[in-house]
PDB file of C-alpha atoms in Angstrom:
ATOM      1  CA  MET N   1      31.754 165.311 136.550  1.00 53.00           C
ATOM      2  CA  LEU N   2      30.969 163.859 132.340  1.00 45.00           C
ATOM      3  CA  ALA N   3      34.998 165.154 131.817  1.00 44.00           C
ATOM      4  CA  ILE N   4      35.717 162.042 134.601  1.00 45.00           C
ATOM      5  CA  LYS N   5      33.041 159.714 133.247  1.00 49.00           C
ATOM      6  CA  LEU N   6      34.584 159.722 129.256  1.00 42.00           C
ATOM      7  CA  GLY N   7      37.888 159.357 131.042  1.00 46.00           C
ATOM      8  CA  PHE N   8      37.201 156.615 132.782  1.00 43.00           C
ATOM      9  CA  THR N   9      35.480 155.570 129.586  1.00 49.00           C
ATOM     10  CA  VAL N  10      37.959 156.197 127.236  1.00 40.00           C
ATOM     11  CA  MET N  11      40.296 154.119 129.895  1.00 43.00           C
ATOM     12  CA  LEU N  12      38.844 150.981 129.700  1.00 43.00           C
ATOM     13  CA  PHE N  13      38.112 151.254 126.193  1.00 41.00           C
ATOM     14  CA  PHE N  14      42.196 151.504 125.602  1.00 38.00           C
ATOM     15  CA  VAL N  15      42.233 148.468 128.618  1.00 42.00           C
ATOM     16  CA  PHE N  16      39.954 145.755 127.139  1.00 46.00           C
ATOM     17  CA  GLU N  17      41.279 147.121 123.361  1.00 46.00           C
ATOM     18  CA  GLY N  18      45.051 146.467 125.035  1.00 46.00           C
ATOM     19  CA  MET N  19      43.762 143.027 126.542  1.00 47.00           C
ATOM     20  CA  ILE N  20      42.611 141.754 122.934  1.00 46.00           C
ATOM     21  CA  LEU N  21      45.506 142.806 121.193  1.00 41.00           C
ATOM     22  CA  ALA N  22      47.470 141.042 123.640  1.00 45.00           C
ATOM     23  CA  GLN N  23      45.244 137.578 123.541  1.00 51.00           C
ATOM     24  CA  ASP N  24      45.649 137.509 119.580  1.00 53.00           C
ATOM     25  CA  THR N  25      49.713 138.168 119.662  1.00 53.00           C
ATOM     26  CA  SER N  26      50.343 135.297 122.165  1.00 55.00           C
ATOM     27  CA  ASN N  27      47.308 133.420 120.007  1.00 63.00           C
ATOM     28  CA  LEU N  28      49.815 134.618 116.834  1.00 56.00           C
ATOM     29  CA  MET N  29      52.681 133.578 118.978  1.00 53.00           C
ATOM     30  CA  ASN N  30      52.056 130.528 119.175  1.00 58.00           C
ATOM     31  CA  GLN N  31      50.215 129.683 115.724  1.00 61.00           C
ATOM     32  CA  LEU N  32      53.906 130.316 114.729  1.00 49.00           C
ATOM     33  CA  GLU N  33      55.836 128.675 116.906  1.00 55.00           C
ATOM     34  CA  LYS N  34      53.726 125.245 115.886  1.00 57.00           C
ATOM     35  CA  GLU N  35      54.048 126.356 112.305  1.00 57.00           C
ATOM     36  CA  VAL N  36      58.001 126.520 112.725  1.00 50.00           C
ATOM     37  CA  ALA N  37      58.118 123.116 114.663  1.00 54.00           C
ATOM     38  CA  GLN N  38      56.369 121.125 112.073  1.00 65.00           C
ATOM     39  CA  ASN N  39      58.777 122.681 109.158  1.00 77.00           C
ATOM     40  CA  GLU N  40      61.822 121.833 111.413  1.00 90.00           C
ATOM     41  CA  THR N  41      62.977 118.303 112.917  1.00 91.00           C
ATOM     42  CA  VAL N  42      64.084 118.327 116.456  1.00 93.00           C
ATOM     43  CA  TYR N  43      66.199 115.947 117.139  1.00 93.00           C
ATOM     44  CA  THR N  44      65.845 114.069 120.513  1.00 94.00           C
ATOM     45  CA  THR N  45      69.515 114.511 122.494  1.00 93.00           C
ATOM     46  CA  ALA N  46      70.809 112.024 126.135  1.00 92.00           C
ATOM     47  CA  THR N  47      68.505 109.131 125.921  1.00 96.00           C
ATOM     48  CA  PHE N  48      71.601 107.779 127.931  1.00 96.00           C
ATOM     49  CA  LYS N  49      74.346 109.987 129.894  1.00 92.00           C
ATOM     50  CA  SER N  50      76.724 107.511 128.900  1.00 94.00           C
ATOM     51  CA  THR N  51      77.731 105.186 125.221  1.00 96.00           C
ATOM     52  CA  ARG N  52      77.503 102.365 127.544  1.00 96.00           C
ATOM     53  CA  ILE N  53      74.759 101.745 130.019  1.00 96.00           C
ATOM     54  CA  ILE N  54      76.740  99.629 132.349  1.00 96.00           C
ATOM     55  CA  ASN N  55      78.521  96.781 130.702  1.00 95.00           C
ATOM     56  CA  GLY N  56      76.487  96.730 127.436  1.00 96.00           C
ATOM     57  CA  HIS N  57      76.868  99.778 124.605  1.00 97.00           C
ATOM     58  CA  SER N  58      73.756 102.538 124.392  1.00 97.00           C
ATOM     59  CA  ILE N  59      72.476 104.001 122.047  1.00 98.00           C
ATOM     60  CA  GLU N  60      74.353 107.157 122.198  1.00 97.00           C
ATOM     61  CA  THR N  61      77.230 108.532 119.953  1.00 97.00           C
ATOM     62  CA  LEU N  62      80.222 110.380 120.643  1.00 96.00           C
ATOM     63  CA  PRO N  63      80.477 113.377 119.055  1.00 95.00           C
ATOM     64  CA  ALA N  64      82.673 114.535 116.225  1.00 95.00           C
ATOM     65  CA  HIS N  65      86.267 114.526 116.672  1.00 95.00           C
ATOM     66  CA  VAL N  66      86.115 113.677 120.487  1.00 96.00           C
ATOM     67  CA  LEU N  67      88.133 111.048 122.406  1.00 96.00           C
ATOM     68  CA  ASP N  68      87.150 108.874 125.298  1.00 96.00           C
ATOM     69  CA  LEU N  69      89.379 106.863 127.788  1.00 96.00           C
ATOM     70  CA  ARG N  70      87.599 105.096 129.759  1.00 96.00           C
ATOM     71  CA  ILE N  71      88.677 102.557 132.376  1.00 96.00           C
ATOM     72  CA  SER N  72      86.366  99.415 134.077  1.00 96.00           C
ATOM     73  CA  HIS N  73      86.848  97.997 136.982  1.00 94.00           C
ATOM     74  CA  ARG N  74      84.815  94.445 137.975  1.00 94.00           C
ATOM     75  CA  PHE N  75      86.227  93.380 141.677  1.00 92.00           C
ATOM     76  CA  GLY N  76      85.230  90.180 142.800  1.00 88.00           C
ATOM     77  CA  PRO N  77      82.131  88.795 144.686  1.00 87.00           C
ATOM     78  CA  VAL N  78      81.226  90.930 147.616  1.00 86.00           C
ATOM     79  CA  SER N  79      80.369  87.580 149.579  1.00 81.00           C
ATOM     80  CA  SER N  80      83.791  86.936 149.788  1.00 81.00           C
ATOM     81  CA  GLY N  81      83.715  88.423 152.843  1.00 81.00           C
ATOM     82  CA  ILE N  82      86.487  90.370 154.995  1.00 85.00           C
ATOM     83  CA  TYR N  83      89.041  88.055 154.250  1.00 82.00           C
ATOM     84  CA  ASN N  84      89.563  89.707 150.232  1.00 82.00           C
ATOM     85  CA  PHE N  85      87.659  92.664 151.497  1.00 85.00           C
ATOM     86  CA  PHE N  86      84.244  91.693 150.664  1.00 79.00           C
ATOM     87  CA  GLY N  87      86.028  91.380 146.637  1.00 80.00           C
ATOM     88  CA  LEU N  88      87.775  94.705 146.901  1.00 85.00           C
ATOM     89  CA  ASP N  89      91.081  92.587 146.568  1.00 84.00           C
ATOM     90  CA  ASN N  90      90.325  90.761 143.159  1.00 86.00           C
ATOM     91  CA  ALA N  91      89.788  93.107 140.735  1.00 88.00           C
ATOM     92  CA  THR N  92      89.673  92.813 136.250  1.00 92.00           C
ATOM     93  CA  MET N  93      90.032  95.697 134.577  1.00 95.00           C
ATOM     94  CA  ARG N  94      89.440  97.157 130.857  1.00 96.00           C
ATOM     95  CA  LEU N  95      91.553 100.149 129.276  1.00 97.00           C
ATOM     96  CA  GLY N  96      89.386 101.786 126.078  1.00 97.00           C
ATOM     97  CA  PHE N  97      89.772 104.272 124.038  1.00 98.00           C
ATOM     98  CA  ASP N  98      86.961 105.433 121.760  1.00 98.00           C
ATOM     99  CA  TYR N  99      86.861 107.752 118.895  1.00 97.00           C
ATOM    100  CA  GLY N 100      84.106 109.572 117.721  1.00 97.00           C
ATOM    101  CA  ILE N 101      84.683 110.106 113.883  1.00 96.00           C
ATOM    102  CA  ASN N 102      81.383 112.138 113.687  1.00 95.00           C
ATOM    103  CA  SER N 103      78.209 112.672 115.630  1.00 92.00           C
ATOM    104  CA  ASN N 104      77.086 109.317 113.871  1.00 96.00           C
ATOM    105  CA  ILE N 105      80.299 106.737 114.179  1.00 97.00           C
ATOM    106  CA  MET N 106      82.738 106.111 116.659  1.00 98.00           C
ATOM    107  CA  VAL N 107      85.235 103.495 116.980  1.00 98.00           C
ATOM    108  CA  GLY N 108      87.086 102.148 119.701  1.00 98.00           C
ATOM    109  CA  VAL N 109      89.583  99.697 121.024  1.00 98.00           C
ATOM    110  CA  GLY N 110      90.936  98.219 124.110  1.00 97.00           C
ATOM    111  CA  HIS N 111      92.226  95.969 126.565  1.00 97.00           C
ATOM    112  CA  SER N 112      91.198  93.743 129.859  1.00 96.00           C
ATOM    113  CA  THR N 113      92.782  91.271 132.501  1.00 94.00           C
ATOM    114  CA  TYR N 114      89.708  89.023 131.767  1.00 90.00           C
ATOM    115  CA  GLN N 115      91.291  86.509 129.213  1.00 87.00           C
ATOM    116  CA  LYS N 116      93.571  88.707 128.701  1.00 91.00           C
ATOM    117  CA  THR N 117      91.662  90.547 126.115  1.00 93.00           C
ATOM    118  CA  TYR N 118      92.194  93.069 122.943  1.00 96.00           C
ATOM    119  CA  ASP N 119      88.649  94.347 121.178  1.00 97.00           C
ATOM    120  CA  ALA N 120      87.771  96.751 118.852  1.00 98.00           C
ATOM    121  CA  PHE N 121      84.429  98.210 118.199  1.00 98.00           C
ATOM    122  CA  PHE N 122      82.522 100.015 115.197  1.00 98.00           C
ATOM    123  CA  LYS N 123      79.449 101.325 116.068  1.00 98.00           C
ATOM    124  CA  ALA N 124      77.075 103.599 113.454  1.00 98.00           C
ATOM    125  CA  LYS N 125      73.795 105.447 114.699  1.00 97.00           C
ATOM    126  CA  ILE N 126      71.421 104.927 111.383  1.00 97.00           C
ATOM    127  CA  LEU N 127      68.570 106.100 112.927  1.00 96.00           C
ATOM    128  CA  ARG N 128      67.169 109.524 115.270  1.00 96.00           C
ATOM    129  CA  GLN N 129      64.965 109.770 117.368  1.00 97.00           C
ATOM    130  CA  SER N 130      62.862 112.948 116.252  1.00 95.00           C
ATOM    131  CA  THR N 131      59.900 114.843 116.346  1.00 92.00           C
ATOM    132  CA  GLY N 132      58.777 118.088 113.651  1.00 90.00           C
ATOM    133  CA  LYS N 133      58.848 117.829 110.257  1.00 89.00           C
ATOM    134  CA  LEU N 134      60.356 114.662 110.443  1.00 91.00           C
ATOM    135  CA  ILE N 135      58.694 112.224 112.862  1.00 93.00           C
ATOM    136  CA  MET N 136      61.162 108.936 114.290  1.00 96.00           C
ATOM    137  CA  PRO N 137      59.254 107.634 117.398  1.00 97.00           C
ATOM    138  CA  VAL N 138      62.762 105.264 118.329  1.00 97.00           C
ATOM    139  CA  THR N 139      67.189 105.399 117.936  1.00 98.00           C
ATOM    140  CA  ALA N 140      68.437 103.315 116.089  1.00 98.00           C
ATOM    141  CA  THR N 141      72.304 101.765 115.962  1.00 98.00           C
ATOM    142  CA  PHE N 142      74.883  99.341 115.028  1.00 98.00           C
ATOM    143  CA  VAL N 143      77.609  97.896 116.543  1.00 98.00           C
ATOM    144  CA  SER N 144      80.113  95.181 115.122  1.00 98.00           C
ATOM    145  CA  ALA N 145      82.675  94.158 117.575  1.00 97.00           C
ATOM    146  CA  ILE N 146      85.372  91.743 117.625  1.00 96.00           C
ATOM    147  CA  ALA N 147      87.669  90.042 120.522  1.00 94.00           C
ATOM    148  CA  LEU N 148      90.622  88.235 120.384  1.00 92.00           C
ATOM    149  CA  ASN N 149      91.926  86.163 123.608  1.00 87.00           C
ATOM    150  CA  SER N 150      95.483  86.369 124.600  1.00 86.00           C
ATOM    151  CA  LEU N 151      95.743  83.714 127.065  1.00 82.00           C
ATOM    152  CA  LYS N 152      98.241  81.568 126.612  1.00 77.00           C
ATOM    153  CA  PRO N 153      97.609  77.993 125.237  1.00 68.00           C
ATOM    154  CA  ARG N 154      96.901  75.485 127.892  1.00 60.00           C
ATOM    155  CA  ASP N 155      97.567  72.093 127.543  1.00 41.00           C
ATOM    156  CA  PHE N 156      94.146  70.668 125.505  1.00 40.00           C
ATOM    157  CA  ASP N 157      94.969  73.030 122.892  1.00 49.00           C
ATOM    158  CA  SER N 158      94.619  71.869 119.578  1.00 47.00           C
ATOM    159  CA  LYS N 159      97.380  73.998 118.802  1.00 49.00           C
ATOM    160  CA  PRO N 160     100.748  74.611 120.604  1.00 45.00           C
ATOM    161  CA  ASP N 161     102.348  77.730 119.415  1.00 48.00           C
ATOM    162  CA  SER N 162     102.233  80.906 121.771  1.00 43.00           C
ATOM    163  CA  GLY N 163     100.716  84.152 121.118  1.00 47.00           C
ATOM    164  CA  VAL N 164      97.522  85.188 119.888  1.00 45.00           C
ATOM    165  CA  ASP N 165      95.890  82.623 118.023  1.00 49.00           C
ATOM    166  CA  ILE N 166      92.818  83.178 115.762  1.00 50.00           C
ATOM    167  CA  ASN N 167      90.532  81.016 116.422  1.00 61.00           C
ATOM    168  CA  ARG N 168      90.115  82.665 119.397  1.00 80.00           C
ATOM    169  CA  ALA N 169      88.678  85.361 118.422  1.00 89.00           C
ATOM    170  CA  SER N 170      85.052  86.260 119.082  1.00 91.00           C
ATOM    171  CA  TYR N 171      82.433  88.407 116.551  1.00 94.00           C
ATOM    172  CA  VAL N 172      79.889  90.159 117.884  1.00 96.00           C
ATOM    173  CA  PHE N 173      76.708  91.823 115.604  1.00 97.00           C
ATOM    174  CA  GLN N 174      73.972  93.917 117.367  1.00 98.00           C
ATOM    175  CA  LEU N 175      71.086  96.321 116.956  1.00 98.00           C
ATOM    176  CA  LEU N 176      70.198  98.693 119.575  1.00 98.00           C
ATOM    177  CA  ILE N 177      66.975 100.135 119.144  1.00 98.00           C
ATOM    178  CA  GLY N 178      66.222 103.045 122.113  1.00 98.00           C
ATOM    179  CA  ARG N 179      64.032 105.661 122.696  1.00 97.00           C
ATOM    180  CA  LYS N 180      63.662 108.928 125.221  1.00 97.00           C
ATOM    181  CA  PHE N 181      59.803 108.638 127.079  1.00 97.00           C
ATOM    182  CA  SER N 182      60.417 111.617 128.598  1.00 95.00           C
ATOM    183  CA  GLY N 183      62.940 113.416 130.329  1.00 93.00           C
ATOM    184  CA  LYS N 184      63.437 111.041 133.327  1.00 95.00           C
ATOM    185  CA  PHE N 185      62.834 108.007 131.821  1.00 97.00           C
ATOM    186  CA  SER N 186      64.672 105.786 128.435  1.00 97.00           C
ATOM    187  CA  LEU N 187      64.738 102.475 127.024  1.00 98.00           C
ATOM    188  CA  GLN N 188      66.142 100.560 124.739  1.00 98.00           C
ATOM    189  CA  ILE N 189      66.277  96.747 123.567  1.00 98.00           C
ATOM    190  CA  MET N 190      69.460  95.114 122.762  1.00 98.00           C
ATOM    191  CA  PRO N 191      69.136  91.728 119.687  1.00 98.00           C
ATOM    192  CA  THR N 192      72.707  90.373 119.718  1.00 97.00           C
ATOM    193  CA  PHE N 193      74.479  87.737 117.684  1.00 96.00           C
ATOM    194  CA  ILE N 194      77.925  86.135 118.549  1.00 94.00           C
ATOM    195  CA  HIS N 195      80.103  84.311 116.831  1.00 91.00           C
ATOM    196  CA  ALA N 196      83.084  82.343 119.311  1.00 84.00           C
ATOM    197  CA  ASP N 197      86.051  80.429 117.173  1.00 74.00           C
ATOM    198  CA  ASN N 198      86.635  78.724 120.276  1.00 64.00           C
ATOM    199  CA  ILE N 199      84.465  76.471 121.972  1.00 54.00           C
ATOM    200  CA  SER N 200      86.740  75.094 124.448  1.00 46.00           C
ATOM    201  CA  PHE N 201      85.932  77.811 127.429  1.00 47.00           C
ATOM    202  CA  LEU N 202      82.234  77.475 128.137  1.00 53.00           C
ATOM    203  CA  HIS N 203      80.070  77.067 125.108  1.00 51.00           C
ATOM    204  CA  ASN N 204      80.013  74.285 122.725  1.00 59.00           C
ATOM    205  CA  GLU N 205      77.986  76.708 120.198  1.00 69.00           C
ATOM    206  CA  HIS N 206      79.830  78.734 117.825  1.00 81.00           C
ATOM    207  CA  ASN N 207      76.527  80.821 117.130  1.00 88.00           C
ATOM    208  CA  ILE N 208      74.738  82.396 120.208  1.00 90.00           C
ATOM    209  CA  PHE N 209      71.785  85.017 120.490  1.00 94.00           C
ATOM    210  CA  ALA N 210      71.017  87.067 123.103  1.00 95.00           C
ATOM    211  CA  ILE N 211      68.716  90.023 123.746  1.00 97.00           C
ATOM    212  CA  GLY N 212      69.129  92.378 126.138  1.00 97.00           C
ATOM    213  CA  ILE N 213      67.214  95.285 127.464  1.00 98.00           C
ATOM    214  CA  GLY N 214      67.937  98.347 129.333  1.00 97.00           C
ATOM    215  CA  GLY N 215      66.788 101.207 130.632  1.00 97.00           C
ATOM    216  CA  LYS N 216      67.674 104.741 132.510  1.00 97.00           C
ATOM    217  CA  HIS N 217      65.290 106.715 134.999  1.00 97.00           C
ATOM    218  CA  LYS N 218      66.957 110.197 135.800  1.00 96.00           C
ATOM    219  CA  ILE N 219      67.098 111.308 139.418  1.00 95.00           C
ATOM    220  CA  SER N 220      68.411 114.809 139.130  1.00 93.00           C
ATOM    221  CA  LYS N 221      70.210 116.806 136.693  1.00 90.00           C
ATOM    222  CA  ARG N 222      73.751 114.429 137.317  1.00 92.00           C
ATOM    223  CA  ILE N 223      72.242 111.634 138.550  1.00 95.00           C
ATOM    224  CA  SER N 224      70.657 108.491 136.852  1.00 96.00           C
ATOM    225  CA  PHE N 225      69.642 105.211 138.017  1.00 97.00           C
ATOM    226  CA  ASN N 226      70.339 102.548 134.721  1.00 97.00           C
ATOM    227  CA  ALA N 227      69.911  98.414 134.822  1.00 98.00           C
ATOM    228  CA  GLU N 228      70.495  96.502 131.898  1.00 98.00           C
ATOM    229  CA  TYR N 229      69.824  92.051 131.397  1.00 98.00           C
ATOM    230  CA  TYR N 230      70.914  89.862 128.329  1.00 97.00           C
ATOM    231  CA  TYR N 231      68.376  86.734 128.244  1.00 96.00           C
ATOM    232  CA  GLN N 232      70.643  83.777 126.263  1.00 93.00           C
ATOM    233  CA  LEU N 233      67.872  82.512 124.137  1.00 92.00           C
ATOM    234  CA  PRO N 234      66.882  78.642 124.446  1.00 88.00           C
ATOM    235  CA  GLY N 235      69.698  76.195 123.583  1.00 82.00           C
ATOM    236  CA  ASN N 236      72.095  78.873 123.574  1.00 80.00           C
ATOM    237  CA  LYS N 237      72.965  78.620 127.217  1.00 82.00           C
ATOM    238  CA  ALA N 238      75.847  76.924 127.951  1.00 78.00           C
ATOM    239  CA  PRO N 239      76.167  74.401 130.965  1.00 80.00           C
ATOM    240  CA  GLY N 240      76.735  76.288 134.475  1.00 82.00           C
ATOM    241  CA  SER N 241      76.267  80.166 132.034  1.00 87.00           C
ATOM    242  CA  HIS N 242      73.832  82.394 133.404  1.00 92.00           C
ATOM    243  CA  ASN N 243      72.107  85.820 132.781  1.00 95.00           C
ATOM    244  CA  VAL N 244      73.858  88.631 133.419  1.00 96.00           C
ATOM    245  CA  LEU N 245      71.662  91.437 135.211  1.00 97.00           C
ATOM    246  CA  SER N 246      72.987  94.382 136.425  1.00 97.00           C
ATOM    247  CA  PHE N 247      72.462  97.622 138.586  1.00 96.00           C
ATOM    248  CA  GLY N 248      74.563 100.972 138.797  1.00 96.00           C
ATOM    249  CA  ILE N 249      74.257 104.930 139.251  1.00 96.00           C
ATOM    250  CA  ASP N 250      75.638 107.509 136.388  1.00 95.00           C
ATOM    251  CA  ILE N 251      76.974 110.428 138.095  1.00 94.00           C
ATOM    252  CA  GLY N 252      78.120 113.478 135.468  1.00 89.00           C
ATOM    253  CA  THR N 253      80.658 115.887 136.762  1.00 85.00           C
ATOM    254  CA  GLY N 254      81.259 117.947 133.281  1.00 75.00           C
ATOM    255  CA  GLY N 255      83.824 116.333 131.029  1.00 74.00           C
ATOM    256  CA  HIS N 256      83.673 112.359 133.882  1.00 84.00           C
ATOM    257  CA  VAL N 257      80.858 110.279 133.893  1.00 89.00           C
ATOM    258  CA  PHE N 258      81.030 107.750 137.137  1.00 93.00           C
ATOM    259  CA  GLN N 259      79.546 104.881 136.470  1.00 94.00           C
ATOM    260  CA  LEU N 260      78.920 102.790 140.085  1.00 95.00           C
ATOM    261  CA  HIS N 261      76.990  99.146 139.904  1.00 94.00           C
ATOM    262  CA  PHE N 262      76.412  95.609 141.105  1.00 95.00           C
ATOM    263  CA  THR N 263      76.299  92.910 138.453  1.00 96.00           C
ATOM    264  CA  ASN N 264      76.836  89.076 138.287  1.00 95.00           C
ATOM    265  CA  SER N 265      79.568  89.229 135.164  1.00 93.00           C
ATOM    266  CA  MET N 266      83.682  89.318 135.637  1.00 91.00           C
ATOM    267  CA  GLY N 267      83.670  89.559 131.918  1.00 91.00           C
ATOM    268  CA  LEU N 268      83.946  93.152 129.882  1.00 93.00           C
ATOM    269  CA  THR N 269      83.307  92.375 126.463  1.00 93.00           C
ATOM    270  CA  GLU N 270      80.495  90.981 124.775  1.00 94.00           C
ATOM    271  CA  LYS N 271      81.035  87.135 124.212  1.00 91.00           C
ATOM    272  CA  SER N 272      82.358  87.071 128.054  1.00 92.00           C
ATOM    273  CA  PHE N 273      80.078  89.362 130.179  1.00 94.00           C
ATOM    274  CA  ILE N 274      76.687  87.525 127.713  1.00 94.00           C
ATOM    275  CA  THR N 275      77.778  84.068 127.182  1.00 90.00           C
ATOM    276  CA  GLU N 276      80.404  83.684 130.088  1.00 89.00           C
ATOM    277  CA  THR N 277      78.826  84.564 133.460  1.00 91.00           C
ATOM    278  CA  THR N 278      78.776  82.152 135.726  1.00 89.00           C
ATOM    279  CA  GLY N 279      77.896  83.748 138.985  1.00 90.00           C
ATOM    280  CA  ARG N 280      74.134  84.003 140.471  1.00 90.00           C
ATOM    281  CA  TRP N 281      72.382  86.987 142.477  1.00 92.00           C
ATOM    282  CA  ASP N 282      69.998  84.379 144.136  1.00 87.00           C
ATOM    283  CA  HIS N 283      73.663  82.566 145.327  1.00 84.00           C
ATOM    284  CA  SER N 284      74.903  86.223 146.492  1.00 83.00           C
ATOM    285  CA  ASP N 285      77.458  86.009 143.300  1.00 88.00           C
ATOM    286  CA  VAL N 286      77.383  89.942 143.154  1.00 93.00           C
ATOM    287  CA  LEU N 287      80.342  91.906 141.835  1.00 94.00           C
ATOM    288  CA  PHE N 288      80.536  95.663 142.836  1.00 94.00           C
ATOM    289  CA  GLY N 289      82.432  97.419 139.951  1.00 94.00           C
ATOM    290  CA  PHE N 290      82.701 101.137 138.413  1.00 94.00           C
ATOM    291  CA  ASN N 291      83.211 102.525 135.076  1.00 95.00           C
ATOM    292  CA  ILE N 292      85.452 106.270 134.488  1.00 94.00           C
ATOM    293  CA  SER N 293      84.730 107.810 131.049  1.00 95.00           C
ATOM    294  CA  ARG N 294      86.987 111.411 130.254  1.00 94.00           C
ATOM    295  CA  VAL N 295      86.082 113.008 126.968  1.00 93.00           C
ATOM    296  CA  PHE N 296      89.186 114.886 124.929  1.00 93.00           C
ATOM    297  CA  GLN N 297      87.795 117.029 122.378  1.00 91.00           C
ATOM    298  CA  LEU N 298      90.874 116.485 119.895  1.00 89.00           C
ATOM    299  CA  LYS N 299      89.964 119.233 117.026  1.00 81.00           C
ATOM    300  CA  LYS N 300      88.278 122.680 118.034  1.00 75.00           C
ATOM    301  CA  LYS N 301      84.611 123.392 117.001  1.00 66.00           C
ATOM    302  CA  ARG N 302      83.963 125.031 114.284  1.00 61.00           C
ATOM    303  CA  ILE N 303      82.331 128.781 114.808  1.00 54.00           C
ATOM    304  CA  ASN N 304      79.635 129.760 111.728  1.00 51.00           C
ATOM    305  CA  ASN N 305      79.399 133.633 111.659  1.00 45.00           C
TER     306      ASN N 305
END
C-alpha cells in the first residue's frame, strides 16, 4: 500500500513538473518570437490583387522581370437596350504591356482605341507598409504617365498637318497612398495632377486637379470586391463632364487576374476617365467592362544556396 502511495506521489510530481516546464517553454518561445519580430522588418504584401484597382493604378508594382500583358474592354451603355445588345455591340479596348524592373519600379506602354491614344507610364514604390523593427503605416507609390492622342486633325484644329501632334499630349502625376487595414480590407487615396496640351475636346483648362479613393474587400481567397471614385476639384470640372465611379470584382486564377466591373467612363487612360467622363449613373449611363491580366516570368529567380 505504501508503495502504491509512493508511486502515485512520484507520478503526480512528474506530471506537475512537466506542466510547469511546458508552460515555461511556451512562455520562452513566445518571448523569443516577440524579440525576433521586433528585430526584423515585416513588409505588408497583397494590399491589392493587381496593379490596377479598376481604371486607375493601385499601389502595387510588379515583381522583378515580370511582364504583365493587360487587355481592357469597355462596352457601350447598358441602357442602350437590346438593339445594341445592352452595349456589347460597341466597345473600346486598350492593349498594354507592363514590366517590373525590380520589386519597386515598373514601366508600361499601351494603345487604346479611345481617341487612338498611345500611352506610357513610370511607377515607383517609395514607401512600404511594415511592422517590426521598422514601423510604416502606409505604402506610397508615385506614378508619372504620358498619353498621346493620335486622331487625325479635325477641321477646327490649329495645325492642318496629319499624324501625331505633340500638342495633343497629356501628362499625369499621381501619389498613391494606401494601407492594408486587415487581411480583407484595403484602402488608398490618389491625389492627381493632369496637364493637357490640347484643350479642344472637352476641357478649357490646361491643368486639372483631382483626388481619387479606391478600396478592396476580400470575399474569398481568390475573389475581392473593388470600388473606385475620382473627384475633380471645384473649378477643374469641364462643362458636361462628370466624376467617374466604378465597382468591380477581381478573380485571381493563378497567373491570371480577371476584373469584371461597371463604370460610367469609356476612357482607359487617366486624362480620359478622370476628366472626359460624360456618363451619369443616375441617367443609367453605366458601362460593363473587364480587364484581363496575364503575367509572365521572363527571367528565372535566383535560388540562394
